[in-house]
Short mmCIF file of C-alpha atoms in Angstrom, two decimals:
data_model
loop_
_atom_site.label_atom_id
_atom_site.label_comp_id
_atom_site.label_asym_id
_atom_site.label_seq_id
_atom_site.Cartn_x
_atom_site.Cartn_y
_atom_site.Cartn_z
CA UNK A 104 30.86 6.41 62.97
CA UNK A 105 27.88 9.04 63.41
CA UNK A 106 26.94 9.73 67.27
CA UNK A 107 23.77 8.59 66.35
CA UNK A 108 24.47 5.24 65.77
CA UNK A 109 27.02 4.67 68.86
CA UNK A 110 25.28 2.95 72.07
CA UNK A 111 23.55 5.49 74.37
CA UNK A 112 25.54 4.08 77.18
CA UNK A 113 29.19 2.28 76.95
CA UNK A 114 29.64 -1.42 76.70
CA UNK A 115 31.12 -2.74 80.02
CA UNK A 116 34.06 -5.17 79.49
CA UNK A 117 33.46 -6.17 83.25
CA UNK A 118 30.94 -6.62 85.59
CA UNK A 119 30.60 -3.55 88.04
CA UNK A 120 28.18 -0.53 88.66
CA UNK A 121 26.28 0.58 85.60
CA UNK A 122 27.20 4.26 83.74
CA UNK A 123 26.64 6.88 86.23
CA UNK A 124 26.05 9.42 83.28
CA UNK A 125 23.76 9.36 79.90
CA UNK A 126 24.59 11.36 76.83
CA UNK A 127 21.64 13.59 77.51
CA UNK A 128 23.27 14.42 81.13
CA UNK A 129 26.50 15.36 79.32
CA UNK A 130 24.15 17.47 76.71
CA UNK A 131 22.11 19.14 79.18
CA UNK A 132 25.10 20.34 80.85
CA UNK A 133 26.95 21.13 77.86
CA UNK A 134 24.18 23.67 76.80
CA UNK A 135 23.81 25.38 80.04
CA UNK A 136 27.07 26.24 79.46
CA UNK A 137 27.50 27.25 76.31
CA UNK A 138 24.28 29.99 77.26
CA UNK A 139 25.49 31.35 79.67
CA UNK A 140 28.96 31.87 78.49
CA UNK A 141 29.72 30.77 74.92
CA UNK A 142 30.41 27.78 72.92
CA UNK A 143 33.70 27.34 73.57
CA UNK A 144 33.37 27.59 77.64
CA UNK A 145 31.57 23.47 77.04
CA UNK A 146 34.84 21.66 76.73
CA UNK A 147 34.33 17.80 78.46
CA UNK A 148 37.11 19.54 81.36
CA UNK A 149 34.37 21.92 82.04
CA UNK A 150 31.06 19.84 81.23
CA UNK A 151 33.15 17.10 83.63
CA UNK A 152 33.92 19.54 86.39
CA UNK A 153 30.14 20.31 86.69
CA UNK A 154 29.16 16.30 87.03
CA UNK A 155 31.69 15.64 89.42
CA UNK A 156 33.83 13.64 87.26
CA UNK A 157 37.04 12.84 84.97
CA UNK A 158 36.58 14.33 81.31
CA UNK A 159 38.11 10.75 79.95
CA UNK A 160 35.12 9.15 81.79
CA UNK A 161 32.57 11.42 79.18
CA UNK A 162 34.58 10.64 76.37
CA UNK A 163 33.00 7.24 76.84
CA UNK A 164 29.59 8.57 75.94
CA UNK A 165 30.79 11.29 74.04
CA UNK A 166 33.89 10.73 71.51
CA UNK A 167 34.28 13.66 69.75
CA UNK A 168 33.75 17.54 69.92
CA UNK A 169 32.21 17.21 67.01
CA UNK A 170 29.93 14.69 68.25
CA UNK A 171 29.14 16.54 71.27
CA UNK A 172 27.90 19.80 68.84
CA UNK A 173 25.55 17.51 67.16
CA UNK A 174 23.98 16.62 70.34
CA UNK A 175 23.55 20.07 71.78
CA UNK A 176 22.01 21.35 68.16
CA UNK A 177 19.71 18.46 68.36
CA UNK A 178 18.94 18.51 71.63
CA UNK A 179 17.90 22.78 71.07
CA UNK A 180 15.89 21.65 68.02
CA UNK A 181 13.92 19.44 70.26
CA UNK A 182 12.82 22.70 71.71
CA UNK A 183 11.54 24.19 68.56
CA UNK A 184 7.17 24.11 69.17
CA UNK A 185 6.34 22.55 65.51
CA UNK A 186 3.05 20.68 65.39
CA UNK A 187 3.76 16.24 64.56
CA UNK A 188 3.18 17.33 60.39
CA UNK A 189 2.00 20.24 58.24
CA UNK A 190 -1.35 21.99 58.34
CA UNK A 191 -1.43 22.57 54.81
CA UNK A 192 -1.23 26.13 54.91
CA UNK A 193 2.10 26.73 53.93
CA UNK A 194 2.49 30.19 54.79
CA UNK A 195 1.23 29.83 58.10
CA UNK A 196 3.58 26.86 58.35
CA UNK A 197 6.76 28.38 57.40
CA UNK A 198 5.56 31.59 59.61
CA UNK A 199 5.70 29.53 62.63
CA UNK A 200 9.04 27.63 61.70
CA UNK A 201 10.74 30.60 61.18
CA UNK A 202 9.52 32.45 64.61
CA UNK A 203 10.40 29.32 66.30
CA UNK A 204 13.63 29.15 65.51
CA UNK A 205 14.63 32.91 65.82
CA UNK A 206 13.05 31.99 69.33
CA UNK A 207 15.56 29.07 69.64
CA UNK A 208 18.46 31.23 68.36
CA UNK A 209 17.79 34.24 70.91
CA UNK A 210 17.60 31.85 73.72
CA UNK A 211 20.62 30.19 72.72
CA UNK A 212 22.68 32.38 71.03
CA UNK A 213 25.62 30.17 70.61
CA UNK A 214 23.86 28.57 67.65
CA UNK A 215 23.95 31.74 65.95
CA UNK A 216 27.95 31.31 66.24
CA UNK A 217 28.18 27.73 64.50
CA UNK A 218 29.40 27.76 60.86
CA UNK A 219 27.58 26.37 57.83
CA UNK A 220 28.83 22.90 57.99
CA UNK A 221 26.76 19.09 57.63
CA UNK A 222 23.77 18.93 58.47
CA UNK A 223 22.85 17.60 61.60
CA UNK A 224 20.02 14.30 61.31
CA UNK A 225 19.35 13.59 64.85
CA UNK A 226 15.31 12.53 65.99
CA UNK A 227 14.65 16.78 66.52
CA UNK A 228 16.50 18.01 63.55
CA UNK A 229 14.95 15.38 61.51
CA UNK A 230 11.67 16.57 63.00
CA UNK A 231 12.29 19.84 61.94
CA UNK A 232 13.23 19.28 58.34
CA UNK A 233 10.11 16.42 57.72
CA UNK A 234 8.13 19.56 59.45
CA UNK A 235 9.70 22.39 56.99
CA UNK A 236 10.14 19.94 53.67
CA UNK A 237 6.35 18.83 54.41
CA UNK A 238 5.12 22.28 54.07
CA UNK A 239 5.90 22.70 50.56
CA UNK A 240 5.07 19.27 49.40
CA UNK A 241 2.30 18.33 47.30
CA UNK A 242 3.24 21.00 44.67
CA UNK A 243 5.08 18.77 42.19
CA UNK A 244 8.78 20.39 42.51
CA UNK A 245 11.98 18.29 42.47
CA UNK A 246 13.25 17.83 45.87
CA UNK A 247 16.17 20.21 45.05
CA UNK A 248 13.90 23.19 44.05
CA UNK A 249 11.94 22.33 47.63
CA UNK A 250 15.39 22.44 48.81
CA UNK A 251 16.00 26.21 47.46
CA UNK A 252 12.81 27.84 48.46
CA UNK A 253 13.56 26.42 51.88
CA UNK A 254 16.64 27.81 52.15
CA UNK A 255 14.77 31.19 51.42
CA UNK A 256 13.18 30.96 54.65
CA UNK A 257 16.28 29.27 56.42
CA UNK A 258 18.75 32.28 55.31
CA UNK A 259 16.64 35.00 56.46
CA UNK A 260 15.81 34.29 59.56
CA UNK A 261 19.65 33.17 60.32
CA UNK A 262 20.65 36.45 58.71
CA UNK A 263 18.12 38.39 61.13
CA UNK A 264 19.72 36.13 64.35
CA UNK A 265 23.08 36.69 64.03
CA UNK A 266 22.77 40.55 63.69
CA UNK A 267 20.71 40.79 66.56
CA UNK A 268 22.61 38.13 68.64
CA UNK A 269 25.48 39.75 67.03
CA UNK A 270 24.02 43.56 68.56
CA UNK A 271 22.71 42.07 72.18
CA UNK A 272 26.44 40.36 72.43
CA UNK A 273 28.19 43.62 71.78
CA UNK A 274 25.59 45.76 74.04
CA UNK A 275 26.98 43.22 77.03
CA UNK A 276 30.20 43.71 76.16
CA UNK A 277 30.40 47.36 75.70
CA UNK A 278 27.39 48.30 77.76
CA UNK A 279 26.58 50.30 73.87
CA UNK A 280 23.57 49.47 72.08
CA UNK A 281 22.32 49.98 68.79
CA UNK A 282 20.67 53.24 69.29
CA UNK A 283 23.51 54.73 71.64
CA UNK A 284 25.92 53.57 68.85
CA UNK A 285 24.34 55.29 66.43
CA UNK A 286 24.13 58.40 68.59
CA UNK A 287 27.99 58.20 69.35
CA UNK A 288 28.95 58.04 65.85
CA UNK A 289 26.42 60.48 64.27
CA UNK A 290 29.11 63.45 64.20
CA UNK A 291 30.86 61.08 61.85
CA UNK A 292 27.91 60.00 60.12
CA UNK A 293 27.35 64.03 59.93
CA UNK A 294 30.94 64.45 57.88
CA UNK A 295 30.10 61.73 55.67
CA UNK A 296 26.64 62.77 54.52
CA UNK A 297 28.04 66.52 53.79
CA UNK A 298 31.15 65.26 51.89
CA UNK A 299 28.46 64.33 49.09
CA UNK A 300 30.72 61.42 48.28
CA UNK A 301 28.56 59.04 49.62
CA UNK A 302 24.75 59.06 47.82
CA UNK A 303 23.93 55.85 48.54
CA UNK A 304 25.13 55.56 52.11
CA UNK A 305 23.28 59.52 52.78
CA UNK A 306 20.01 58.02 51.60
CA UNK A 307 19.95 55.03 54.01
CA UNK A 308 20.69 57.17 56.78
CA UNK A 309 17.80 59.94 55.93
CA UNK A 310 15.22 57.52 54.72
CA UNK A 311 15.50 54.12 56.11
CA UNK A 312 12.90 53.18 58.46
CA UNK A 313 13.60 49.32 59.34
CA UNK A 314 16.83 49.96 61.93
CA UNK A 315 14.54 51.87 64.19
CA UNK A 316 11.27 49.42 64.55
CA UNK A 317 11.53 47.31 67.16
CA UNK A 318 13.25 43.71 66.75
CA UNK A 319 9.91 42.03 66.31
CA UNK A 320 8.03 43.88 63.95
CA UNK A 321 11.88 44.52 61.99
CA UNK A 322 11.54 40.23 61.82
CA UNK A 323 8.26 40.78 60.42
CA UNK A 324 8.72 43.48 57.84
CA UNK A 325 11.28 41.29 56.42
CA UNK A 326 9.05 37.51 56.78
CA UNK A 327 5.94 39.02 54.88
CA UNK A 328 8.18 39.56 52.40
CA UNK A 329 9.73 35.79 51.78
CA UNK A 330 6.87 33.94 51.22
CA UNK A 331 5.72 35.86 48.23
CA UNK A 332 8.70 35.13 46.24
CA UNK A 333 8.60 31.46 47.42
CA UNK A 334 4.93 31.76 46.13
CA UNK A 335 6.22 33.29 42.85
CA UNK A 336 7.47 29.61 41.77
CA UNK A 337 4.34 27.75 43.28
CA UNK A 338 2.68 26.22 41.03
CA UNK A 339 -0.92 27.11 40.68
CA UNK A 340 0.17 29.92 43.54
CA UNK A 341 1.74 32.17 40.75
CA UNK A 342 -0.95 31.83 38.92
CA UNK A 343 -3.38 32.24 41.26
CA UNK A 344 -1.91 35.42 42.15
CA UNK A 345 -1.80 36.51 38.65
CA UNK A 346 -5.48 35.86 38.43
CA UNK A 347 -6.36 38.00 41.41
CA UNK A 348 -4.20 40.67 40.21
CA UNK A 349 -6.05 41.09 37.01
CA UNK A 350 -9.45 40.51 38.66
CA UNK A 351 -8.49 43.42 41.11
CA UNK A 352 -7.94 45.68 37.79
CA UNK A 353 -10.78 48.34 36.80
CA UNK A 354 -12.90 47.09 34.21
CA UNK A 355 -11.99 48.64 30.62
CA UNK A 356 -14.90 49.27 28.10
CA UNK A 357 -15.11 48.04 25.08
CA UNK A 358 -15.31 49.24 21.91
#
């Protein structure tokens, strides 16, 4: 049965003191954890050991791992600042969405770790995707094709995450960031530029530009970018952009 149709609090089979804990308790604690020292650190021993209790006691709220993951995902989406429904600028909608959740993702980094698996439908997520879904409604497209442009969106910005959560959770580890890495390794860099075996890999190195912004305008550069091909299969955006393309051309005389 999904977690979110089980009982907020357990049935009592006798009378006696009501649940000491609630599943948001358990949550709360559970993500505290998992910032400040990984996913796998918010096992119901630990989250248990910081109420003051037995971990069979919080199975009563809480069945499953699995459950327990939904709740903390949920719970972070409730954090995510998204107005109650669209503006109607879709752009500036899927702008915010996608800074709010590389917000959410930096502050909790653990999501960044969670495979693709089922989605998660709890009140915040569902918030989230009536929020992201409304954006692009009103445009006639099957739900499916709604579906793929939002997974534009959705894939870059969890691309962008994980390599920076991926860079900030090395740094702490190695005391090495990005810039010292890439001053550590440039003698080898160095060998593999002169070898002339590597074209490709020589060119990124002498010409790229991106690696060395700073991680918010490197999130932009990349975000002004998405929307235009989502606006590519608009309709009535495409063409509108294909109308101000040609009006923006120099007039040609006629014969």
């Amino acid at each position: 049965m999904s977690i979110w149709m089980r009982p907020e609090r357990p049935q009592r089979s006798a009378p006696g003191p009501r649940p000491a804990y609630s599943r948001a308790q358990i949550t709360e604690t559970a993500v505290a954890i998992a910032d400040a020292e990984g996913l796998d650190a918010a096992s119901m021993r630990r989250i248990a050991a910081e109420l003051g209790t037995g971990a069979m006691s919080l199975y009563r709220y809480v069945p499953r791992r699995e459950d327990l993951i939904e709740l903390m995902v949920d719970a972070a989406a409730g954090e995510m600042g998204l107005p109650d429904r669209p503006t109607g600028d879709w752009r500036a909608d899927l702008s915010l969405l996608a800074h709010e959740r590389r917000a959410l993702w930096r502050r909790h980094p653990w999501l960044a770790s969670l495979t693709e698996g089922h989605p998660v439908w709890g009140p915040n997520s569902l918030r989230v995707l009536e929020f992201t879904y409304g954006a692009l409604d009103g445009f006639g497209l099957a739900i499916d094709e709604v579906a793929g442009l939002v997974g534009l969106i959705s894939g870059y910005v969890a691309g962008v995450v994980r390599t920076e959560v991926g860079w900030a959770e090395e740094a702490r580890r190695t005391n090495v960031d990005m810039r010292q890495w890439m001053s550590d390794i440039g003698p080898y860099v160095q060998r593999l530029i002169t070898s002339g075996k590597h074209p490709m890999f020589a060119r990124i190195i002498r010409e790229t530009q991106t690696p060395w912004m700073e991680p918010d305008a490197r999130f932009q550069y990349g975000l002004d970018r998405v929307p235009d091909s989502i606006a590519a299969t608009l309709p009535g955006e495409a063409g509108q952009a294909r109308r101000s393309a040609v009006a923006d051309e120099p007039t040609r005389p006629t014969c």
